[in-house]
């Protein structure tokens, strides 16, 4: 993947497919590191399945036998000297999956984050009935978007309405230019 | 700032249109958004489709949605067009530019762009 934001889009698609009602995407940055966490309340995976998703030759998909999403993110993280972690539970009371990847931003093999706003709007456009909480912090500065708040205002107007997607895009752009004026 | 008040205004404006929208959608455009599609550039293709469908005033007629792996990863980004009573059209190796052209010529104009479609000899 050319941008980490594309890995984020890819991994979050798994959360949606797992039936998550809320997926939290959190980016925590310092001048040296970036930590990406994707946490969902989907159906989760058994211990055995978790072990095998790290293997590129494991997938639940039936159209093709190779699943590359998790291995690609793991590789992107580890090639910068970062750490990768995946935790999941499929118990009835407390189910969901947490994927966490850290990156050394100054490493030569660090993949840039890229167009994260586009990833957020693409997720909402494709899955207007599930909720996303997006947070990006850099020290004191923060950008955040919660579709539950948006949904409350919109009532029965769907989130994938063109004007709404545009509003979300503009809102995030403005938040970014205020929070990180140098970027 | 793009405030919640502005969002409220969008809601008020869209409320009447929602009912209208539900009865429509005779054309469905689907973009493959699995790992293969995303890695090959499906995100800008999807965004170009959403943008252009709106620009051409086709919002009431065309629904743009996402799907998983279609099974022809070597041809990603893949865009499928479904229309009632017609055979499915599969566009392969798409770009944002080609996607805009598909909206204008096919979705709006009704002419399939065969230069971009999947041919039997490719399979």
Coordinates of C-alpha atoms in Angstrom, one line a residue:
Chain A
X1 CA 0.0 0.0 0.0
X2 CA 1.3 3.4 -0.9
X3 CA -0.3 5.2 2.1
X4 CA -1.0 4.0 5.7
X5 CA -4.4 5.5 5.3
X6 CA -5.2 2.8 2.7
X7 CA -4.1 0.1 5.2
X8 CA -6.5 1.8 7.7
X9 CA -9.3 1.7 5.2
X10 CA -8.6 -2.0 4.5
X11 CA -8.5 -3.1 8.1
X12 CA -11.6 -1.1 9.0
X13 CA -13.5 -2.8 6.2
X14 CA -12.9 -6.0 8.2
X15 CA -14.5 -4.4 11.3
X16 CA -17.6 -3.5 9.3
X17 CA -17.7 -7.0 7.9
X18 CA -17.5 -8.4 11.4
X19 CA -20.8 -6.6 12.1
X20 CA -19.3 -3.8 14.2
X21 CA -21.8 -1.2 15.3
X22 CA -18.9 1.1 16.3
X23 CA -15.4 1.2 15.0
X24 CA -12.9 3.5 16.7
X25 CA -9.9 4.6 14.6
X26 CA -7.3 6.3 16.7
X27 CA -4.1 7.9 15.5
X28 CA -1.6 9.0 18.2
X29 CA 1.4 10.9 17.0
X30 CA 4.6 12.4 18.4
X31 CA 7.5 13.8 16.4
X32 CA 9.0 10.3 16.4
X33 CA 6.2 7.9 16.4
X34 CA 2.7 7.1 15.0
X35 CA 0.4 4.6 16.7
X36 CA -2.6 3.4 14.8
X37 CA -5.4 1.6 16.7
X38 CA -8.5 0.2 15.2
X39 CA -11.0 -1.1 17.7
X40 CA -14.4 -2.6 16.9
X41 CA -17.3 -4.3 18.7
X42 CA -17.8 -6.8 15.9
X43 CA -18.2 -10.5 16.3
X44 CA -14.5 -11.0 17.1
X45 CA -12.4 -14.1 16.3
X46 CA -11.5 -17.2 18.1
X47 CA -7.9 -17.6 19.4
X48 CA -7.1 -19.9 16.6
X49 CA -8.4 -17.6 13.9
X50 CA -6.5 -14.6 15.4
X51 CA -3.3 -16.6 15.0
X52 CA -4.0 -17.4 11.5
X53 CA -5.0 -13.9 10.2
X54 CA -1.4 -12.9 10.7
X55 CA -0.5 -15.6 8.2
X56 CA -0.9 -14.2 4.6
X57 CA -2.3 -17.5 3.4
X58 CA -5.3 -17.4 5.7
X59 CA -8.6 -15.7 4.8
X60 CA -12.3 -16.2 5.3
X61 CA -13.1 -15.0 1.8
X62 CA -14.3 -17.7 -0.6
X63 CA -13.5 -15.9 -3.9
X64 CA -9.8 -16.1 -3.4
X65 CA -7.6 -18.0 -0.9
X66 CA -5.1 -15.4 0.2
X67 CA -5.8 -12.7 2.8
X68 CA -3.2 -9.9 2.8
X69 CA -4.8 -7.1 4.9
X70 CA -3.4 -7.8 8.3
X71 CA 0.0 -9.1 7.1
X72 CA 0.5 -5.9 5.0
X73 CA -0.1 -3.6 8.0
X74 CA 2.1 -5.7 10.2
X75 CA 4.9 -5.5 7.6
X76 CA 4.5 -1.8 7.2
X77 CA 4.9 -1.4 11.0
X78 CA 7.7 -3.8 11.6
X79 CA 9.8 -2.6 8.7
X80 CA 10.1 0.7 10.6
X81 CA 11.1 -1.1 13.8
X82 CA 7.5 -0.7 15.1
X83 CA 5.3 -3.2 16.9
X84 CA 2.1 -4.9 15.8
X85 CA -0.5 -6.4 18.0
X86 CA -3.9 -7.9 17.5
X87 CA -6.4 -8.9 20.2
X88 CA -9.8 -10.4 19.7
X89 CA -12.6 -11.9 21.6
X90 CA -15.6 -13.8 20.3
X91 CA -17.3 -14.3 23.6
X92 CA -21.0 -13.4 23.7
X93 CA -20.7 -10.8 26.5
X94 CA -17.6 -9.0 25.3
X95 CA -16.7 -9.4 21.6
X96 CA -14.6 -7.3 19.3
X97 CA -11.2 -6.9 17.8
X98 CA -8.3 -4.5 18.5
X99 CA -5.5 -4.0 16.0
X100 CA -2.6 -1.8 17.1
X101 CA 0.4 -0.9 15.0
X102 CA 3.2 1.5 15.9
X103 CA 5.6 3.1 13.5
X104 CA 9.0 4.9 13.8
X105 CA 8.3 7.9 11.6
X106 CA 11.9 8.8 11.0
X107 CA 12.7 5.3 9.7
X108 CA 13.5 5.3 6.0
X109 CA 10.9 2.6 5.4
X110 CA 8.1 4.6 7.0
X111 CA 5.1 4.7 4.7
X112 CA 3.4 8.2 4.9
X113 CA -0.1 8.4 6.3
X114 CA -1.4 10.0 3.1
X115 CA -5.0 11.1 2.6
X116 CA -6.7 10.0 5.9
X117 CA -9.7 12.3 5.3
X118 CA -10.5 10.4 2.1
X119 CA -10.3 7.1 4.1
X120 CA -12.8 8.4 6.7
X121 CA -15.2 9.7 4.1
X122 CA -14.9 6.5 2.0
X123 CA -15.8 4.4 5.1
X124 CA -18.8 6.5 5.9
X125 CA -20.0 6.6 2.3
X126 CA -19.8 2.8 2.0
X127 CA -21.2 2.0 5.5
X128 CA -23.7 4.7 6.4
X129 CA -25.5 2.6 8.9
X130 CA -22.5 1.8 11.1
X131 CA -20.7 4.3 13.4
X132 CA -17.1 5.5 13.3
X133 CA -15.2 7.4 15.9
X134 CA -12.1 8.9 14.4
X135 CA -9.5 10.6 16.5
X136 CA -6.1 11.9 15.5
X137 CA -3.9 13.5 18.2
X138 CA -0.5 15.1 18.0
X139 CA 0.6 16.2 21.4
X140 CA -2.1 18.8 22.5
X141 CA -3.6 19.1 19.1
X142 CA -6.5 16.9 18.1
X143 CA -8.9 16.2 15.3
X144 CA -12.0 14.1 15.9
X145 CA -15.2 13.0 14.2
X146 CA -18.0 11.0 15.7
X147 CA -20.7 9.7 13.3
X148 CA -23.1 9.2 16.3
X149 CA -23.2 13.0 16.8
X150 CA -23.7 13.5 13.1
X151 CA -26.5 10.9 13.0
X152 CA -28.2 12.6 15.9
X153 CA -28.4 15.9 14.0
X154 CA -29.4 14.2 10.7
X155 CA -32.2 12.0 12.2
X156 CA -33.4 10.0 9.2
X157 CA -31.3 11.6 6.5
X158 CA -28.7 8.9 5.5
X159 CA -25.0 9.6 6.2
X160 CA -24.1 8.7 2.6
X161 CA -26.0 11.7 1.3
X162 CA -23.6 13.6 -1.0
X163 CA -24.0 16.9 0.9
X164 CA -23.3 15.1 4.2
X165 CA -20.1 13.4 2.9
X166 CA -19.0 16.8 1.6
X167 CA -19.7 18.4 5.0
X168 CA -17.7 15.7 6.8
X169 CA -14.8 16.2 4.3
X170 CA -14.8 20.0 4.8
X171 CA -15.2 19.7 8.5
X172 CA -12.1 17.4 8.8
X173 CA -10.1 19.7 6.5
X174 CA -10.9 22.7 8.7
X175 CA -10.1 20.8 11.8
X176 CA -6.7 19.7 10.4
X177 CA -5.8 23.2 9.3
X178 CA -6.6 24.5 12.8
X179 CA -4.9 21.7 14.7
X180 CA -1.9 21.2 12.5
X181 CA -1.3 24.5 10.7
X182 CA 2.1 23.4 9.6
X183 CA 0.9 20.3 7.6
Chain B
X1 CA -16.0 26.3 10.6
X2 CA -18.2 23.5 9.2
X3 CA -20.5 23.6 12.2
X4 CA -23.3 21.3 13.3
X5 CA -25.7 24.2 12.5
X6 CA -24.6 23.8 8.9
X7 CA -25.3 20.1 9.1
X8 CA -28.7 20.9 10.5
X9 CA -29.4 23.0 7.4
X10 CA -28.4 20.1 5.2
X11 CA -30.8 17.9 7.1
X12 CA -33.7 20.3 6.6
X13 CA -32.9 20.6 2.9
X14 CA -32.6 16.8 2.4
X15 CA -35.6 15.7 4.4
X16 CA -38.0 15.9 1.5
X17 CA -35.5 14.4 -1.0
X18 CA -35.0 11.3 1.1
X19 CA -38.5 10.0 0.4
X20 CA -37.9 10.6 -3.3
X21 CA -34.5 8.8 -3.2
X22 CA -35.9 5.6 -1.7
X23 CA -38.2 5.0 -4.7
X24 CA -35.4 5.4 -7.2
X25 CA -32.0 3.8 -7.9
X26 CA -32.5 2.0 -11.1
X27 CA -28.8 2.0 -11.7
X28 CA -26.2 0.6 -9.2
X29 CA -22.5 1.1 -9.5
X30 CA -20.3 -1.1 -7.3
X31 CA -16.6 -0.6 -6.6
X32 CA -14.5 -3.5 -5.3
X33 CA -13.0 -2.3 -2.0
X34 CA -11.1 -5.3 -0.6
X35 CA -7.3 -5.3 0.0
X36 CA -6.7 -6.0 -3.7
X37 CA -8.9 -3.1 -4.9
X38 CA -7.7 -0.6 -2.3
X39 CA -4.0 -1.4 -3.1
X40 CA -4.7 -0.9 -6.8
X41 CA -6.3 2.5 -6.3
X42 CA -10.0 1.9 -5.7
X43 CA -10.4 4.8 -3.2
X44 CA -9.8 7.6 -5.7
X45 CA -12.0 5.7 -8.3
X46 CA -14.9 5.5 -5.8
X47 CA -14.5 9.2 -4.8
X48 CA -14.5 10.2 -8.5
X49 CA -17.7 8.3 -9.1
X50 CA -19.5 9.8 -6.1
X51 CA -18.4 13.3 -7.1
X52 CA -19.2 12.9 -10.8
X53 CA -22.6 11.3 -10.2
X54 CA -23.5 14.3 -8.2
X55 CA -22.0 16.8 -10.7
X56 CA -24.0 15.3 -13.5
X57 CA -27.2 15.4 -11.5
X58 CA -27.6 11.6 -11.4
X59 CA -28.0 11.4 -7.6
X60 CA -31.6 10.2 -7.8
X61 CA -31.0 7.6 -10.5
X62 CA -27.6 6.1 -9.6
X63 CA -26.4 4.5 -6.3
X64 CA -22.7 4.2 -5.8
X65 CA -21.8 1.4 -3.3
X66 CA -18.8 -0.7 -2.2
X67 CA -18.2 -4.4 -2.1
X68 CA -15.5 -6.9 -1.2
X69 CA -13.2 -8.9 -3.5
X70 CA -14.9 -9.6 -6.9
X71 CA -12.4 -12.3 -7.6
X72 CA -10.5 -10.8 -10.5
X73 CA -7.8 -9.1 -8.4
X74 CA -5.4 -8.7 -11.4
X75 CA -7.9 -6.3 -13.0
X76 CA -8.5 -4.1 -10.0
X77 CA -9.7 -1.4 -9.6
X78 CA -13.0 -3.0 -10.8
X79 CA -16.3 -1.2 -11.2
X80 CA -19.5 -3.0 -12.0
X81 CA -22.6 -1.4 -13.4
X82 CA -26.0 -3.0 -12.7
X83 CA -29.1 -1.9 -14.5
X84 CA -32.5 -3.4 -14.4
X85 CA -33.2 -5.6 -17.5
X86 CA -29.6 -5.3 -18.8
X87 CA -26.5 -7.4 -18.5
X88 CA -23.9 -6.4 -15.9
X89 CA -21.1 -4.3 -17.3
X90 CA -17.6 -4.8 -15.7
X91 CA -15.0 -2.1 -16.1
X92 CA -11.5 -3.0 -15.2
X93 CA -8.2 -1.3 -14.4
X94 CA -10.1 1.9 -13.6
X95 CA -8.7 5.3 -12.7
X96 CA -10.4 8.4 -11.4
X97 CA -10.3 9.8 -15.0
X98 CA -11.9 6.8 -16.6
X99 CA -14.5 6.7 -13.8
X100 CA -15.6 10.2 -14.7
X101 CA -15.9 9.2 -18.3
X102 CA -18.0 6.2 -17.4
X103 CA -20.4 8.5 -15.5
X104 CA -20.7 10.9 -18.4
X105 CA -20.9 8.4 -21.3
X106 CA -22.5 5.3 -19.7
X107 CA -24.5 6.2 -16.7
X108 CA -25.7 9.5 -18.2
X109 CA -25.4 8.8 -21.9
X110 CA -26.3 5.1 -21.9
X111 CA -23.3 4.1 -24.0
X112 CA -21.0 1.4 -22.6
X113 CA -17.3 2.3 -23.0
X114 CA -16.1 -1.0 -24.4
X115 CA -12.4 0.1 -24.3
X116 CA -12.5 -0.2 -20.5
X117 CA -14.6 -3.3 -20.1
X118 CA -13.5 -6.9 -19.2
X119 CA -13.2 -9.0 -22.4
X120 CA -13.7 -12.8 -22.4
X121 CA -10.2 -13.2 -23.9
X122 CA -8.7 -11.6 -20.8
X123 CA -10.0 -14.4 -18.6

